Short mmCIF file of C-alpha atoms in Angstrom, two decimals:
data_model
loop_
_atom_site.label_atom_id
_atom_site.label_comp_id
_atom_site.label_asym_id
_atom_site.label_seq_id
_atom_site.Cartn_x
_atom_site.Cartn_y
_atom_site.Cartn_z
CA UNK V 149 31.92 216.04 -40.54
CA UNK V 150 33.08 219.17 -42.31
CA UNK V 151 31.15 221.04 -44.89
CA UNK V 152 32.79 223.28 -47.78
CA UNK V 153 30.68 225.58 -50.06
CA UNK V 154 31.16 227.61 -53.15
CA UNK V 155 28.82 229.81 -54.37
CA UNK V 156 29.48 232.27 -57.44
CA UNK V 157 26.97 234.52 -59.41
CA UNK V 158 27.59 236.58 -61.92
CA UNK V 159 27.54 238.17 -65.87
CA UNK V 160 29.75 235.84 -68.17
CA UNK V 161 32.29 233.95 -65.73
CA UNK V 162 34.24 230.95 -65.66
CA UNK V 163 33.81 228.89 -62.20
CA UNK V 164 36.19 226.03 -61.71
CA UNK V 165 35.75 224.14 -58.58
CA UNK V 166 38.62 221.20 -57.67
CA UNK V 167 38.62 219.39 -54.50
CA UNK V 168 41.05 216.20 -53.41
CA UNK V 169 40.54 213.38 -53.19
CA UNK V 170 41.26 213.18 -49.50
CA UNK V 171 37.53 215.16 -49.34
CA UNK V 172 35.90 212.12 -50.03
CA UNK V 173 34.40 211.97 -46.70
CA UNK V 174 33.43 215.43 -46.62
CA UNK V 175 30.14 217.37 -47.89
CA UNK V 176 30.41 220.24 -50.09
CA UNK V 177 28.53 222.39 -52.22
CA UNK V 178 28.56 224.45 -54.90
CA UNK V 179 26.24 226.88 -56.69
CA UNK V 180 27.05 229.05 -59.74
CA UNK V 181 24.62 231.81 -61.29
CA UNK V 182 25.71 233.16 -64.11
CA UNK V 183 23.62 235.93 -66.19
CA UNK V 184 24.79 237.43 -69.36
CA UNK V 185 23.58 240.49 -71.13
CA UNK V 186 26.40 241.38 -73.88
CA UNK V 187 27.44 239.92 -77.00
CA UNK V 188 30.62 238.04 -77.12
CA UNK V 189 32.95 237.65 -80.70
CA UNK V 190 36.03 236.45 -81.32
CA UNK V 191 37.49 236.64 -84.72
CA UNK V 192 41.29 235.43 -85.82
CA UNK V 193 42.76 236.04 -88.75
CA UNK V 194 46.41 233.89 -90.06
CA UNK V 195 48.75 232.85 -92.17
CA UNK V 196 50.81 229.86 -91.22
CA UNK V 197 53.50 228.49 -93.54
CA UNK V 198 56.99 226.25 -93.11
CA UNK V 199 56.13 224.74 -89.55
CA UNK V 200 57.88 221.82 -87.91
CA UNK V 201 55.62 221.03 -85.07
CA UNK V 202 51.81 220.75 -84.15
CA UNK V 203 49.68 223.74 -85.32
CA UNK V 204 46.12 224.47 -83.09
CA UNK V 205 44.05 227.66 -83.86
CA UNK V 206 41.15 228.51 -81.93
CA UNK V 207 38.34 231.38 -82.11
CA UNK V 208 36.50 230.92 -79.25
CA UNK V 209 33.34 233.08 -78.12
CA UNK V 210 31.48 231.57 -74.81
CA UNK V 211 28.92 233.75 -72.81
CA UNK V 212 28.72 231.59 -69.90
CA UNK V 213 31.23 228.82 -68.72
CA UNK V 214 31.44 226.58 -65.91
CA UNK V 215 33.49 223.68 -64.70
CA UNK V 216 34.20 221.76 -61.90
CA UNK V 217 36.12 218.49 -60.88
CA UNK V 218 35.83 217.18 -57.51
CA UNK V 219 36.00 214.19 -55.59
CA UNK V 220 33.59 213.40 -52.64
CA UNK V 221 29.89 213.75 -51.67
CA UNK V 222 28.58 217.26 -53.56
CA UNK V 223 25.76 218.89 -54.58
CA UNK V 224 26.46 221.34 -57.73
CA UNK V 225 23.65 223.29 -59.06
CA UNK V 226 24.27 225.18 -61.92
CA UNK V 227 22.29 228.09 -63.36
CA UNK V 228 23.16 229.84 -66.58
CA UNK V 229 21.27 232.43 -68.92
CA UNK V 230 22.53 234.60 -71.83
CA UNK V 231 20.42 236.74 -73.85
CA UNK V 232 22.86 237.88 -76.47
CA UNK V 233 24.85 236.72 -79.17
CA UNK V 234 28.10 235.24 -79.34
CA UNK V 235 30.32 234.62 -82.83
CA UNK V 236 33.25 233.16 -83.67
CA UNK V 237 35.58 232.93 -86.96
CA UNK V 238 38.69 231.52 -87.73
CA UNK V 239 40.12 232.25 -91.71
CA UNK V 240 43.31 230.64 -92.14
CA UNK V 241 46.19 229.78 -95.28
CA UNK V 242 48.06 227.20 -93.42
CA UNK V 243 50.79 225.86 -95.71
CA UNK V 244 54.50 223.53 -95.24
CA UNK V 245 53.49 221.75 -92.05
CA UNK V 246 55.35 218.80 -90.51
CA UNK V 247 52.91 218.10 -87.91
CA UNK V 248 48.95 218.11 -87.28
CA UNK V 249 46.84 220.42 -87.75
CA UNK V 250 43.67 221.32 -86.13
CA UNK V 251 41.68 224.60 -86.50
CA UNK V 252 38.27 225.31 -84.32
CA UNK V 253 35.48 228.33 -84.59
CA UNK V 254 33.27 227.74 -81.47
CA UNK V 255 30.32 230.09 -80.73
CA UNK V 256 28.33 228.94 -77.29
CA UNK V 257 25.64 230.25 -75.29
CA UNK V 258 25.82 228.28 -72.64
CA UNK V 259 28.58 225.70 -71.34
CA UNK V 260 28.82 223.46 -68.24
CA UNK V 261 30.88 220.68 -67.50
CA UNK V 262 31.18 218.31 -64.08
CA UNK V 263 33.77 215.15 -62.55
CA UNK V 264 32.33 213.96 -59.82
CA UNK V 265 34.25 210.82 -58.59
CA UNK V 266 34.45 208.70 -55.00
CA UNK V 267 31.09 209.89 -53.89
CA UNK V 268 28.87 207.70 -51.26
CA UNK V 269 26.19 210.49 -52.61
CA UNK V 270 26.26 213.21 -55.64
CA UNK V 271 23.51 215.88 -56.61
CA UNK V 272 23.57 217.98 -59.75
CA UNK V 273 21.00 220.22 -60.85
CA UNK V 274 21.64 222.14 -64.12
CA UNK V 275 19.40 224.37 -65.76
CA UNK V 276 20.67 226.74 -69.35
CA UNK V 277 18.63 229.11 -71.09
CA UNK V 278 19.74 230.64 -74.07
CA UNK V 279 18.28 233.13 -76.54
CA UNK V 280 20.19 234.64 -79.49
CA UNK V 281 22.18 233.81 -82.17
CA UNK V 282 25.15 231.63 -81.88
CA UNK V 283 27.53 231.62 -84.77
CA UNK V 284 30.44 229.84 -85.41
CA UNK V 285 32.27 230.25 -89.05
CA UNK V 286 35.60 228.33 -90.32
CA UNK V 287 37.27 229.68 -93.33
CA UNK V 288 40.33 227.36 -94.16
CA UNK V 289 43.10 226.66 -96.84
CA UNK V 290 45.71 223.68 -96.44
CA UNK V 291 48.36 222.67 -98.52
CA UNK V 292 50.80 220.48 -98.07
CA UNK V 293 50.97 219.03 -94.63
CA UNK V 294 52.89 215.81 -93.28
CA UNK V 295 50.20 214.96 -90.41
CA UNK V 296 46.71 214.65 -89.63
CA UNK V 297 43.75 217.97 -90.08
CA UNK V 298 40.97 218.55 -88.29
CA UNK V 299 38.66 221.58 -89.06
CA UNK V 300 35.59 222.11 -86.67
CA UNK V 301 32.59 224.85 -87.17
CA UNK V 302 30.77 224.41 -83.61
CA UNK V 303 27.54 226.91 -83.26
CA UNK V 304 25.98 225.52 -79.16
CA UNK V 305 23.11 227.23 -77.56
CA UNK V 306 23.27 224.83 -74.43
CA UNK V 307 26.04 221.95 -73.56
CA UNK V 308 26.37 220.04 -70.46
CA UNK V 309 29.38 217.20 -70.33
CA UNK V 310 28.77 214.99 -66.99
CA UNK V 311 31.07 212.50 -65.54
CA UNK V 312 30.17 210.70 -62.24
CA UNK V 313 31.15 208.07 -60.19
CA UNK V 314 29.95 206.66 -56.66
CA UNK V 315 27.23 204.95 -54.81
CA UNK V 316 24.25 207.11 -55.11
CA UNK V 317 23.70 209.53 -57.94
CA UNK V 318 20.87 212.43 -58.69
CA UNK V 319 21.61 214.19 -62.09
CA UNK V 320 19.30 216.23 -63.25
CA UNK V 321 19.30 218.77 -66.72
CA UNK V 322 16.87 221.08 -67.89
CA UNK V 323 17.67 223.36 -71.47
CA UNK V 324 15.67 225.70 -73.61
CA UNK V 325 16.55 227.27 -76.16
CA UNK V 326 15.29 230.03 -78.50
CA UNK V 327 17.70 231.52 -80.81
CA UNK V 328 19.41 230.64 -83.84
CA UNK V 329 22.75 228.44 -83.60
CA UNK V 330 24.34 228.51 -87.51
CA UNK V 331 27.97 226.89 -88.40
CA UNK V 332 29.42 227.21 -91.70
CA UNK V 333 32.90 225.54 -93.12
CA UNK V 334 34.67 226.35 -95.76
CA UNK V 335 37.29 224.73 -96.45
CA UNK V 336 39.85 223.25 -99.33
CA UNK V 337 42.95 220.78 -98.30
CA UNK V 338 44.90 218.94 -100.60
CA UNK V 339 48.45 217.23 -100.72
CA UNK V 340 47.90 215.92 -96.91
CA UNK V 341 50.07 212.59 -95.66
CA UNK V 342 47.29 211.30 -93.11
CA UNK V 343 43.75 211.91 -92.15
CA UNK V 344 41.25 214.32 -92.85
CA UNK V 345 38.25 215.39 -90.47
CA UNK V 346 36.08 218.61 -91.42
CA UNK V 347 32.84 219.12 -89.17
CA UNK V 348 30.26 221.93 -89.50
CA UNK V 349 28.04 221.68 -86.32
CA UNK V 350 24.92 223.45 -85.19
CA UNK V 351 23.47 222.04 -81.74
CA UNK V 352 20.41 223.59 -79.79
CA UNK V 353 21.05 221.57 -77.05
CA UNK V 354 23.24 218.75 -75.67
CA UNK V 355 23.92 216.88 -73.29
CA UNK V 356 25.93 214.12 -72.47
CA UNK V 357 26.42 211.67 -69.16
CA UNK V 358 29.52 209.26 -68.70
CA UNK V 359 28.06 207.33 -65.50
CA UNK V 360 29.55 204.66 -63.26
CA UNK V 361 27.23 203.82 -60.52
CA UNK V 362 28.24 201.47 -57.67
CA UNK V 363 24.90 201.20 -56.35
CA UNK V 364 22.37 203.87 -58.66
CA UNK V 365 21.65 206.56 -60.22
CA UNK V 366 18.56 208.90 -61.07
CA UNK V 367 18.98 210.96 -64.36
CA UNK V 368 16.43 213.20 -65.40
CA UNK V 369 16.65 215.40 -68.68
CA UNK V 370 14.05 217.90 -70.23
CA UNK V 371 15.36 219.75 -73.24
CA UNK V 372 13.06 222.06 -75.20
CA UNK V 373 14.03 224.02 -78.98
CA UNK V 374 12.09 226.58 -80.22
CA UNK V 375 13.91 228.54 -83.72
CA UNK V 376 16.28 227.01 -85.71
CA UNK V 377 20.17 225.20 -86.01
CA UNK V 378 21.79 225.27 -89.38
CA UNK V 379 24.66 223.45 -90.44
CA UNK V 380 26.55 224.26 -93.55
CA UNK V 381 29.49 223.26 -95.00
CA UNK V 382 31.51 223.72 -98.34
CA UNK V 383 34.45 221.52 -98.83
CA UNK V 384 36.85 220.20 -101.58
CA UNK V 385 39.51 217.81 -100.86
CA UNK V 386 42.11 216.03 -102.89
CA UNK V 387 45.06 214.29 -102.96
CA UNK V 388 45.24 212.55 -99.31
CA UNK V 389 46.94 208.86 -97.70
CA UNK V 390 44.52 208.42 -95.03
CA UNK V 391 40.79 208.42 -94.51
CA UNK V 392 38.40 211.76 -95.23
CA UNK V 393 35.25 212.55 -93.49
CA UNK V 394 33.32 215.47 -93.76
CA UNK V 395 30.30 216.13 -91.58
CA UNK V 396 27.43 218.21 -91.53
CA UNK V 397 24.94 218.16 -88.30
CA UNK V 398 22.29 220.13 -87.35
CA UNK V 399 20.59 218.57 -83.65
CA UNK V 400 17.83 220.53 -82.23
CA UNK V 401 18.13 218.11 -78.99
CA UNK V 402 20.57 215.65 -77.76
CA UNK V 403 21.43 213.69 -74.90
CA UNK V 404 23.89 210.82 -75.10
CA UNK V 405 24.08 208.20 -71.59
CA UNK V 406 26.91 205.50 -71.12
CA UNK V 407 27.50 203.55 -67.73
CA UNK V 408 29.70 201.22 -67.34
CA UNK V 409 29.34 197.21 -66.40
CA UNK V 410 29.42 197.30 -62.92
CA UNK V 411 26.34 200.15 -62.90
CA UNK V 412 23.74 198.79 -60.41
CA UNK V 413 21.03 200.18 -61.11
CA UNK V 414 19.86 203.25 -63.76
CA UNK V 415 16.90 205.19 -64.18
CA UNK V 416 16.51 207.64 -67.09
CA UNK V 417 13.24 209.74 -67.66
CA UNK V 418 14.14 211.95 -70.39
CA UNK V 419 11.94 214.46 -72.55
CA UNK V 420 12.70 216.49 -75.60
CA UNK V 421 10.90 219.19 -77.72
CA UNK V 422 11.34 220.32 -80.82
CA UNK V 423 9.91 223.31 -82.10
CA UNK V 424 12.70 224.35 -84.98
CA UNK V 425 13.58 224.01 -88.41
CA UNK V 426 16.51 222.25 -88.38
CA UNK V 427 18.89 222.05 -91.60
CA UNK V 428 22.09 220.67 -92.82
CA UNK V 429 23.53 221.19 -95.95
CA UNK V 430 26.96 220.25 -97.36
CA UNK V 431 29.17 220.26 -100.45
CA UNK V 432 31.50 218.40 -100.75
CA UNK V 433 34.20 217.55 -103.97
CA UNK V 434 36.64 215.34 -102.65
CA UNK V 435 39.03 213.33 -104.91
CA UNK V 436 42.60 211.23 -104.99
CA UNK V 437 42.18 209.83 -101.67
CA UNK V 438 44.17 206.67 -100.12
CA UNK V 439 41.94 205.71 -97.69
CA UNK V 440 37.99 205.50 -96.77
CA UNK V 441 35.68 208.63 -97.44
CA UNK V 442 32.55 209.12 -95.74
CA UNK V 443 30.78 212.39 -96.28
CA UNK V 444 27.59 213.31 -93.97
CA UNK V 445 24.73 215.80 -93.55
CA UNK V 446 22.06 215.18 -90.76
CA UNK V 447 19.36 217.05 -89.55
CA UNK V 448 17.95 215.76 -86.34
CA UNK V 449 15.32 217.37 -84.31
CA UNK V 450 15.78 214.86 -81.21
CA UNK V 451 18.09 212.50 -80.21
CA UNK V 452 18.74 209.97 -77.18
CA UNK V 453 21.38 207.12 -77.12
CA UNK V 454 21.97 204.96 -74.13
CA UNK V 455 24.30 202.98 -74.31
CA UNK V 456 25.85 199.95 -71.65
CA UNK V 457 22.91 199.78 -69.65
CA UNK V 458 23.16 196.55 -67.91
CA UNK V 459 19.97 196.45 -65.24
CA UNK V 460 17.28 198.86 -64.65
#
């Protein structure tokens, strides 16, 4: 039996780890440490008028990333910290597009994501800690577009994104967090053939497990919040064919589980702590619209969904 292992530390670095899937019968590991001490910010600034094609803009300001996709038994353990801020915003006239259009301002602390697939056994251990303020600010115009918008204000202190398959699973999580995460949308669209979807979010923690266990899996979660997520949004809309939503969410802690059918066995022992103010607040005008509307602000200080559970 061969053995492969990765090990990474460092101050604000992106790990991606990929094995084939002819590894399956092989053990590896993989440990990332990853410290940060500076502030990160990313600002764009545009005009965008008379496109034919898809239009995506991004400001993106992450302290600490981490991803890996790989296939076989593994242990990953994970360790990130920042201690600064990071902020992101995105101001945009987008006008005369034939296309869809999606514009994103995402400020995160701390961000981890894992495939494990094909696994007889899998181990991950993940731990974030994030202090600071994380801010993420959308500032967008739209007129006239043939296509579908999306506009997305995402302020994370902690995120973890977990997708595992195989016989024997151990996924553990631990976040704290003590900073401030804020998001704030503005936004006006009008004249729009197809859907509208504006969302100001402001998330402490979160984390979220997409599980398929042959024979079982262990998950354990502890997630603690100590100052305060804001959401905020301003928003007018008018004159649209398809359905508008607007949503405004501030989560202190979150953890979403789904396994599917043929999971044999599950065990979840989850905690969460709340120690934050936690607001959302939204206007919204929104007028001449073809289709459904549904308008949202939520302010949740702890949240668990499992979902698909079939035995424990």
């Amino acid at each position: 039996m061969s053995k492969k292992t990765l090990f990474a530390g460092g101050c604000t670095v992106l790990v991606f780890a990929a094995f084939a899937a002819s590894a399956s019968a092989q053990d590896q590991t993989v440990r990332n440490v990853q410290t940060n001490w500076a502030q990160s910010r990313a600002q764009l600034n545009s005009e965008i008028d008379g496109i034919n094609g898809e239009v995506s803009l991004t400001a993106a300001a992450i302290n600490n990333s981490f991803s890996a996709d790989i296939a076989g038994n593994v242990q990953i353990q994970n360790y990130q910290t920042t201690y600064r801020d990071s902020s992101a915003e995105l101001n945009s006239d987008i006008n005369a597009v034939v296309g869809d259009v999606s514009a994103t301002a995402a400020a995160i602390g701390n961000s981890a994501s894992a495939t494990v697939g094909d696994s007889d056994y899998a181990s991950l251990v993940n731990n974030q800690r994030a202090t600071g303020v994380f801010r993420a600010d959308l500032n967008i115009g739209v007129d006239d577009v043939v296509g579908n918008v999306s506009g997305t204000a995402a302020a994370i202190g902690n995120s973890l994104s977990v997708e595992a398959a195989g016989e024997g699973l151990n996924l553990s999580n631990n976040q704290f967090f003590r900073g401030d995460a804020i998001s704030k949308l503005n936004g006006h669209v009008e004249d729009v053939q197809g859907e509208v979807a504006l969302t100001s979010a402001a998330i402490a923690n979160s984390a979220s497990y997409d599980v398929q266990a042959t024979d079982w899996a262990n998950i354990t979660n502890y997630q603690t919040t100590n100052i305060d997520p804001r959401a905020y949004s301003n928003v007018g809309v008018s004159d649209v064919t398809g359905n508008v939503s607007s949503t405004t969410a501030a989560i202190s802690n979150s953890l979403s589980v789904s396994t599917l059918p043929q999971t044999a066995d599950i065990r979840l022992n989850s905690t969460q702590l709340n120690n934050a103010y936690t607001g959302a607040i939204a206007n919204a005008t929104i007028s001449d619209v073809a289709g459904d509307v549904s308008a949202t602000a939520a302010a949740i200080g702890n949240s668990v969904s499992v979902s698909s559970i079939t035995e424990f």
